[in-house]
PDB file of N, CA and C in Angstrom:
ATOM      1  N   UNK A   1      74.460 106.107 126.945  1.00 96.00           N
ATOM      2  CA  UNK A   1      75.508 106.157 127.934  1.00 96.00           C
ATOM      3  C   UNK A   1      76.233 107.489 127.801  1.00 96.00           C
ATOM      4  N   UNK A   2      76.368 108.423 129.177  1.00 96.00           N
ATOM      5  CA  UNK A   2      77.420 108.944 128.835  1.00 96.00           C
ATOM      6  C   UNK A   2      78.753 108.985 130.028  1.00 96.00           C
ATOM      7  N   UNK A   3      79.659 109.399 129.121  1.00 97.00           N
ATOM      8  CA  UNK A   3      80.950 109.829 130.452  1.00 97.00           C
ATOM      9  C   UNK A   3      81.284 110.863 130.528  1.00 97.00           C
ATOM     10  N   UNK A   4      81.975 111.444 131.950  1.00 95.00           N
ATOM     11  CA  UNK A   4      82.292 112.681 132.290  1.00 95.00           C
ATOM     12  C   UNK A   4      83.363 112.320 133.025  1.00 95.00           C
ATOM     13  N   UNK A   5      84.494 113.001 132.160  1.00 93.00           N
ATOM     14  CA  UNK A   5      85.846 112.476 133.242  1.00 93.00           C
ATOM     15  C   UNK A   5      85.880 113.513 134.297  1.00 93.00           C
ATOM     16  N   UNK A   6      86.223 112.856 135.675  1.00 94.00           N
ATOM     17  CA  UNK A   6      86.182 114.339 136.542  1.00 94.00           C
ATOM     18  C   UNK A   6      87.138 114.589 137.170  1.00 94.00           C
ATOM     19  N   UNK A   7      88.408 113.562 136.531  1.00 92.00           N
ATOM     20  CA  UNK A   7      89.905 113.791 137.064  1.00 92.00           C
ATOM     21  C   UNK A   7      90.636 113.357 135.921  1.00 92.00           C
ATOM     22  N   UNK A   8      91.638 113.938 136.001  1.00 91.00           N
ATOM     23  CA  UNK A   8      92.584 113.770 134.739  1.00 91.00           C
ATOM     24  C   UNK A   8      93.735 114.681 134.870  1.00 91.00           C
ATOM     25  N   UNK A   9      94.702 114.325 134.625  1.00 89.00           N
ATOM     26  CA  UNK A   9      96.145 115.027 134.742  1.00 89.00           C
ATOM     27  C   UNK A   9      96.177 116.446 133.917  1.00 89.00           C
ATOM     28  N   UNK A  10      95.115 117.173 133.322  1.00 84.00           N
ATOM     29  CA  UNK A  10      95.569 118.328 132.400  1.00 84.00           C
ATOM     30  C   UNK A  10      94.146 118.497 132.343  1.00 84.00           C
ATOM     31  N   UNK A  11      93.644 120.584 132.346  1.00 83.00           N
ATOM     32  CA  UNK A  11      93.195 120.931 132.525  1.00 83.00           C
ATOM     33  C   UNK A  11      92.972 122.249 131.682  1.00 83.00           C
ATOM     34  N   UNK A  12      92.075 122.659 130.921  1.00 77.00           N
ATOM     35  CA  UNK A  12      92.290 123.692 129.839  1.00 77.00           C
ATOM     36  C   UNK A  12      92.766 124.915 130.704  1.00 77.00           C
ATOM     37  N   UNK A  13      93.505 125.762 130.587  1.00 77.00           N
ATOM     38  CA  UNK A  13      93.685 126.883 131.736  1.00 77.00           C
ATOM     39  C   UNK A  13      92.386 127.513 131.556  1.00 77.00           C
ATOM     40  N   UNK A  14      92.257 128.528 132.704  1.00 75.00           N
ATOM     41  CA  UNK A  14      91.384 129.405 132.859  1.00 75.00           C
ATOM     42  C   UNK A  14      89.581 128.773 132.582  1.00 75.00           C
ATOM     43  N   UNK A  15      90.057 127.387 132.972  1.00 76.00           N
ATOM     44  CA  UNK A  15      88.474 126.643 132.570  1.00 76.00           C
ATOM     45  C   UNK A  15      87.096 127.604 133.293  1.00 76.00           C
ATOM     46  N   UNK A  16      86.143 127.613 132.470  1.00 75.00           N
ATOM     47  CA  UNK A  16      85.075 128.599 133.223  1.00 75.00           C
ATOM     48  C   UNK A  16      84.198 128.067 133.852  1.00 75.00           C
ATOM     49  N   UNK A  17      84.479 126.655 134.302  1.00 83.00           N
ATOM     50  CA  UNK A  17      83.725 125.911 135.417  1.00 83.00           C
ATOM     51  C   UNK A  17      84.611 125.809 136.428  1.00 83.00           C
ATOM     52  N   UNK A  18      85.777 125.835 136.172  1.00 87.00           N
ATOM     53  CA  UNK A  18      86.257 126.055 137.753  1.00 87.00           C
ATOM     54  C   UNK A  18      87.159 124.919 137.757  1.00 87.00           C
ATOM     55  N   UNK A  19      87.082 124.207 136.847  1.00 91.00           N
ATOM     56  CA  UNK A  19      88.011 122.556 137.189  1.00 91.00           C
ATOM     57  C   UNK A  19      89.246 122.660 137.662  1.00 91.00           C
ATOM     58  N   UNK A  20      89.299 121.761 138.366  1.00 91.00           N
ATOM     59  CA  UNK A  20      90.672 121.046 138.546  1.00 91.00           C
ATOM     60  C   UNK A  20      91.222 120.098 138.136  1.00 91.00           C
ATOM     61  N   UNK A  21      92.820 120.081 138.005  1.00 89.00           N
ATOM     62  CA  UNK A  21      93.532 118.623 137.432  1.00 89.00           C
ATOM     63  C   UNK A  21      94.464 118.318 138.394  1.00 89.00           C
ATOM     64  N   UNK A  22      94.486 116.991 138.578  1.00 90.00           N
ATOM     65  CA  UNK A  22      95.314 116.093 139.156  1.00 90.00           C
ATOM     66  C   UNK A  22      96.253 115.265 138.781  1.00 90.00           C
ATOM     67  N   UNK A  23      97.067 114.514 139.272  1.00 90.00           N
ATOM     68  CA  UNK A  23      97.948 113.378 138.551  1.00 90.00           C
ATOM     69  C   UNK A  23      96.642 112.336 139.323  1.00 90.00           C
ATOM     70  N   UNK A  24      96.266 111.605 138.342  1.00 91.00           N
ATOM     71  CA  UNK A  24      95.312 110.610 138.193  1.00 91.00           C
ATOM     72  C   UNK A  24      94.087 110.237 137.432  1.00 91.00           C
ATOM     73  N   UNK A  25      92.869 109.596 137.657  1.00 93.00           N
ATOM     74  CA  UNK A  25      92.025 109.692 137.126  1.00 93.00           C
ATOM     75  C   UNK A  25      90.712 109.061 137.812  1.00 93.00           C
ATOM     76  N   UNK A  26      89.517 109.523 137.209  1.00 94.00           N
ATOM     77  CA  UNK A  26      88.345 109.314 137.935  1.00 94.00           C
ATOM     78  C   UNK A  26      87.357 109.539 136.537  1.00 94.00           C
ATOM     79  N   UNK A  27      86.405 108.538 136.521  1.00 96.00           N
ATOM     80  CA  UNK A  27      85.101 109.064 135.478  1.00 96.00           C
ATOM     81  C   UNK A  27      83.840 108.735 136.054  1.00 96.00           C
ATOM     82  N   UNK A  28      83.102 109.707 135.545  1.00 96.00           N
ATOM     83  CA  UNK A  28      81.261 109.236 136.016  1.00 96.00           C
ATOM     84  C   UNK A  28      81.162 108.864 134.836  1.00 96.00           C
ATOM     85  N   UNK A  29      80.520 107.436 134.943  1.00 97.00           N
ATOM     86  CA  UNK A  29      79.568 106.920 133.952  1.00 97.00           C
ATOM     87  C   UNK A  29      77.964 106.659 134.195  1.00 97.00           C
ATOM     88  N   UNK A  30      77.120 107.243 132.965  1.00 96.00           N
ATOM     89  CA  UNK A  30      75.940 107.350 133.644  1.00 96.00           C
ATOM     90  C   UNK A  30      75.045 106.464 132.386  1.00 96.00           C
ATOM     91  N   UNK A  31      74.138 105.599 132.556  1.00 96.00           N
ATOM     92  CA  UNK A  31      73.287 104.775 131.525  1.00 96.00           C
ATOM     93  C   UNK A  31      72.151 104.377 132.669  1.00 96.00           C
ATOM     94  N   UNK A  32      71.419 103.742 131.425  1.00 96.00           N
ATOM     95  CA  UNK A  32      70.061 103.212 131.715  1.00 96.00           C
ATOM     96  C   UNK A  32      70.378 102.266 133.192  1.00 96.00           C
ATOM     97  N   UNK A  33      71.605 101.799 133.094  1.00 95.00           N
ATOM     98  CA  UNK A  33      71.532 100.355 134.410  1.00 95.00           C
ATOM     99  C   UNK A  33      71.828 100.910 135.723  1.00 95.00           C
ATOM    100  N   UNK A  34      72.105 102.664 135.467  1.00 96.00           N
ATOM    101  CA  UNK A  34      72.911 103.307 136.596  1.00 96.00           C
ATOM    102  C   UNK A  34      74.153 104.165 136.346  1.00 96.00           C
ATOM    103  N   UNK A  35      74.160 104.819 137.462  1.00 97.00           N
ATOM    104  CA  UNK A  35      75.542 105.685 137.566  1.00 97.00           C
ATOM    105  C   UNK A  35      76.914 105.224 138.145  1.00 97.00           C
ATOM    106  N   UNK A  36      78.080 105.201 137.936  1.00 97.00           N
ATOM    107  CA  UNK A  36      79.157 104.313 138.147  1.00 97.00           C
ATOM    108  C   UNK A  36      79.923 105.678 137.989  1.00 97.00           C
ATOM    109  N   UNK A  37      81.365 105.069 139.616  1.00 95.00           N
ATOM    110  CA  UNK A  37      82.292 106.361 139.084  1.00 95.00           C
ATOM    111  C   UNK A  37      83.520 105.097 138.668  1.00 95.00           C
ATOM    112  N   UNK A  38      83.935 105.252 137.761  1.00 95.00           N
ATOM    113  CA  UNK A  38      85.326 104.475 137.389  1.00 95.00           C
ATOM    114  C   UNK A  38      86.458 105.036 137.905  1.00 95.00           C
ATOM    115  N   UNK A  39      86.877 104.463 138.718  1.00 93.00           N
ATOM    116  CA  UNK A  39      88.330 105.246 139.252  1.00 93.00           C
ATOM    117  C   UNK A  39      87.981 106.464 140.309  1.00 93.00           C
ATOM    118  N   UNK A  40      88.447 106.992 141.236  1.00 93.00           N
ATOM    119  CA  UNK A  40      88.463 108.143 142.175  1.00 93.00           C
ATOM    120  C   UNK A  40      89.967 109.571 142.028  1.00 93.00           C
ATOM    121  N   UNK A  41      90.478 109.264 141.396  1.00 91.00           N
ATOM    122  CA  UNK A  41      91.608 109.771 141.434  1.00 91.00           C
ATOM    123  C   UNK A  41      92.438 109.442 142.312  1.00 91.00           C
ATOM    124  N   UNK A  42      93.125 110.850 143.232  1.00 91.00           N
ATOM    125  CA  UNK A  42      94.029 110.766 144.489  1.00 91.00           C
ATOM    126  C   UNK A  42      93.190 111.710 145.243  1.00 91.00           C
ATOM    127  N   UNK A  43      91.952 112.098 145.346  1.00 86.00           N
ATOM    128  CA  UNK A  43      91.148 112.649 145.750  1.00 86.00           C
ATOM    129  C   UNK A  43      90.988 114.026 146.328  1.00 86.00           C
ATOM    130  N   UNK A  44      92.249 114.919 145.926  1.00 88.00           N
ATOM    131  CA  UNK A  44      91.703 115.967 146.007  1.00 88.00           C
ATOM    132  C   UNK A  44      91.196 117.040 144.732  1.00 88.00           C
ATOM    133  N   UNK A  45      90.600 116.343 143.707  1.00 91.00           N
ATOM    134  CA  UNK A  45      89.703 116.849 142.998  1.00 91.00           C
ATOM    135  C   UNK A  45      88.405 116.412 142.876  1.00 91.00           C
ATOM    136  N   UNK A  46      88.348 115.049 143.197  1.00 92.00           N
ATOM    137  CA  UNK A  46      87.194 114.371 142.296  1.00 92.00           C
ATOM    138  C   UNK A  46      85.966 115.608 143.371  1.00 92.00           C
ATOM    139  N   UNK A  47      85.491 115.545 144.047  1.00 92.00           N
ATOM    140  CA  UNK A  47      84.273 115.891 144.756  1.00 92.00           C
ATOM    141  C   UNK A  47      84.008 117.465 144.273  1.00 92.00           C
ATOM    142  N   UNK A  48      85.253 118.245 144.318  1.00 93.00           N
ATOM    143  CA  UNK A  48      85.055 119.714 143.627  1.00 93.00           C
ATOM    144  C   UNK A  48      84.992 119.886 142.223  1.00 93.00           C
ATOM    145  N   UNK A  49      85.222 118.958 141.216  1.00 94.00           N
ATOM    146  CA  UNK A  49      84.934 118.453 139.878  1.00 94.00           C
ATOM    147  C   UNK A  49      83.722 118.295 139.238  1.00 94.00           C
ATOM    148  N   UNK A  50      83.308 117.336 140.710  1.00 95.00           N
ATOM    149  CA  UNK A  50      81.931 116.772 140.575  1.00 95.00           C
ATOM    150  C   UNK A  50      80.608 118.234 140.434  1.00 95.00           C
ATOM    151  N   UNK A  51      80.940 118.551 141.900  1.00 95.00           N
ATOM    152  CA  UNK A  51      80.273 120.010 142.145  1.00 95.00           C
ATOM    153  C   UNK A  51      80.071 120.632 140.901  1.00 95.00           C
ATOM    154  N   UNK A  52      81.057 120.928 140.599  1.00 94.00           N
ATOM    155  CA  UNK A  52      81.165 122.014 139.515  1.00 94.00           C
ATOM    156  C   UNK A  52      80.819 122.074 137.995  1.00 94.00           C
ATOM    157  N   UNK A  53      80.653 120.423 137.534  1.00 93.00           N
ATOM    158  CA  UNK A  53      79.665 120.221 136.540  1.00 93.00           C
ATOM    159  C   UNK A  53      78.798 119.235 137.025  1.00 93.00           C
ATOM    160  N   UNK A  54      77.939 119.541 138.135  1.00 95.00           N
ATOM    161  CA  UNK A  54      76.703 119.841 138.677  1.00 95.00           C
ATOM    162  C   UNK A  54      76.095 118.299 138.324  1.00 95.00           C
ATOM    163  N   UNK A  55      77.169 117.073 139.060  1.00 95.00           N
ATOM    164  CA  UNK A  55      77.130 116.133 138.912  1.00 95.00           C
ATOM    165  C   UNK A  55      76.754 115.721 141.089  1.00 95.00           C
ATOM    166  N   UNK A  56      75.943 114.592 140.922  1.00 93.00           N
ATOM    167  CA  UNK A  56      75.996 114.046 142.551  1.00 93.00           C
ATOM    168  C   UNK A  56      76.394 113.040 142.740  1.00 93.00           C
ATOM    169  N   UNK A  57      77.908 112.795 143.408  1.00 89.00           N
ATOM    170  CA  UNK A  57      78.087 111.757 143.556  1.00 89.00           C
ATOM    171  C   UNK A  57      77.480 110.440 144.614  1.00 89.00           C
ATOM    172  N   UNK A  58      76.721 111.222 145.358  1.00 90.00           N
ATOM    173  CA  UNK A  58      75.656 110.405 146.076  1.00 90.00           C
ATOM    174  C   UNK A  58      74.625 109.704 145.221  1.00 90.00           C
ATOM    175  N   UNK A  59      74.503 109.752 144.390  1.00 87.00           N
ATOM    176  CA  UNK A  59      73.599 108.243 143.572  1.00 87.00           C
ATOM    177  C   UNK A  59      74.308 107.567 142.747  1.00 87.00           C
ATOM    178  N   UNK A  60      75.257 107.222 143.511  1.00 93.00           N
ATOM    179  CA  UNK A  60      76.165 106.279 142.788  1.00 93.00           C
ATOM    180  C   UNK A  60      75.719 104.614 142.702  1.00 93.00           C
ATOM    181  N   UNK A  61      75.474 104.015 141.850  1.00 95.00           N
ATOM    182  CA  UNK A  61      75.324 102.167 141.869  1.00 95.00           C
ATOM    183  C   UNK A  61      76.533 101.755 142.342  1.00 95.00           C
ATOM    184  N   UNK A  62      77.532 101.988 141.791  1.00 95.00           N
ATOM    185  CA  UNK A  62      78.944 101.031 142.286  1.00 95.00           C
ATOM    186  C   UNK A  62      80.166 102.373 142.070  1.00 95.00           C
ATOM    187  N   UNK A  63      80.813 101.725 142.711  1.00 93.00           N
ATOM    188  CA  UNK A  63      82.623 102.293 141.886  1.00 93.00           C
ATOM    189  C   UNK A  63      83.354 101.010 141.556  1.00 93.00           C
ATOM    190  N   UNK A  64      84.172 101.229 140.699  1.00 93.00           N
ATOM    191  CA  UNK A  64      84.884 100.318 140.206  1.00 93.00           C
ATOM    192  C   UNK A  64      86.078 100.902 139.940  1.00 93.00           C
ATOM    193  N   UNK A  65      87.577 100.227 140.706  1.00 91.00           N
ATOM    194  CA  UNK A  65      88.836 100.490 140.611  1.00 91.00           C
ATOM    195  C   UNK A  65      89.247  99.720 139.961  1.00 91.00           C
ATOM    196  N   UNK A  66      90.165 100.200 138.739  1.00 89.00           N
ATOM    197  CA  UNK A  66      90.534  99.868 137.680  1.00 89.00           C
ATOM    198  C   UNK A  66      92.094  98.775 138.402  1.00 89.00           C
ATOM    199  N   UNK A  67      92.509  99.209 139.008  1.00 89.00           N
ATOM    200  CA  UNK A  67      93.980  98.721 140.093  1.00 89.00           C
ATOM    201  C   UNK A  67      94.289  99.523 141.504  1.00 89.00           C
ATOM    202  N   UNK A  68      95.093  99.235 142.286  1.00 86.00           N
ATOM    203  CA  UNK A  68      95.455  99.748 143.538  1.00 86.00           C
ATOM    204  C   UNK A  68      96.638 100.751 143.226  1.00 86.00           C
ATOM    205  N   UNK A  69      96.660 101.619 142.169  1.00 86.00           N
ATOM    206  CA  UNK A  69      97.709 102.688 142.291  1.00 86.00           C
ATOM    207  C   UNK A  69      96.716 103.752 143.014  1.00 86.00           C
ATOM    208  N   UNK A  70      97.463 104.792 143.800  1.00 84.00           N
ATOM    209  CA  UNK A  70      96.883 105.597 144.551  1.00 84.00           C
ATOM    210  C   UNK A  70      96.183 106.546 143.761  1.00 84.00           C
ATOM    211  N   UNK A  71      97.092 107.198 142.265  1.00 81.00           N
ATOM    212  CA  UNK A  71      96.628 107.961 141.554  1.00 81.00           C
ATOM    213  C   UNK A  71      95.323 107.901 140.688  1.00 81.00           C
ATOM    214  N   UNK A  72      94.844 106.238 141.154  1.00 83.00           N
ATOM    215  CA  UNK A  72      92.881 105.649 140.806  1.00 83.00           C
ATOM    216  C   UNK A  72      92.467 105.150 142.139  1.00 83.00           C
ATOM    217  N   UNK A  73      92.679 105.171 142.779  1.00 87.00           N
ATOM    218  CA  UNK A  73      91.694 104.814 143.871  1.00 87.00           C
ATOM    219  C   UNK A  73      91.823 105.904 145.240  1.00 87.00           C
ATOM    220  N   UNK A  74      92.678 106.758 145.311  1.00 87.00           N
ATOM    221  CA  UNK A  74      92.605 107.769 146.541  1.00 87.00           C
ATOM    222  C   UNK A  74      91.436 108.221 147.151  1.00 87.00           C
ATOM    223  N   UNK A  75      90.567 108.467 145.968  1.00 81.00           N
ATOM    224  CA  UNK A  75      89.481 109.201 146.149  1.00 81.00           C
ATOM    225  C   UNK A  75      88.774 108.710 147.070  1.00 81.00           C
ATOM    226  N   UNK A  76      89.009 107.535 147.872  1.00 75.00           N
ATOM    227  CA  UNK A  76      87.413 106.713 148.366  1.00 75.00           C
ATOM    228  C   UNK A  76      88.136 106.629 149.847  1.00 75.00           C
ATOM    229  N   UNK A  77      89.567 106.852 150.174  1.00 67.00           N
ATOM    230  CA  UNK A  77      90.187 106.830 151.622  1.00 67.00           C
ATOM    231  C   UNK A  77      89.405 107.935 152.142  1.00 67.00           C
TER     232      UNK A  77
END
């Protein structure tokens, strides 16, 4: 199994992939049963996150929202 968080409130400066941080959170989880994003953020990072460590969020099995705060589920409006 692994994870790749691709939203998260703090961001190393000057990251050399390009990331972005948000107030929220979002993770790809990827294993043998499939790829899963946990959470979306507030969605204006997750998709340029994704890009940028050369992740696709188009073969996704499921998403799964952890609760209805905006700052985990934005991403999918």
């Amino acid at each position: 199994m692994r994870i790749t968080i691709l939203c998260e409130n703090t961001v190393a400066p000057g990251s050399p992939l390009g990331i972005l941080g948000e107030h929220g959170f979002a993770a790809f989880i990827e294993s043998s049963a499939g790829s899963y994003l946990f959470d979306t953020g507030q969605g204006s990072t997750l998709l340029h996150n994704a890009a940028a460590l050369g992740i696709d969020i188009s073969r996704l099995s499921k998403i799964m929202l952890s609760h209805r705060h905006l700052d985990h589920n934005r991403g999918v409006y």
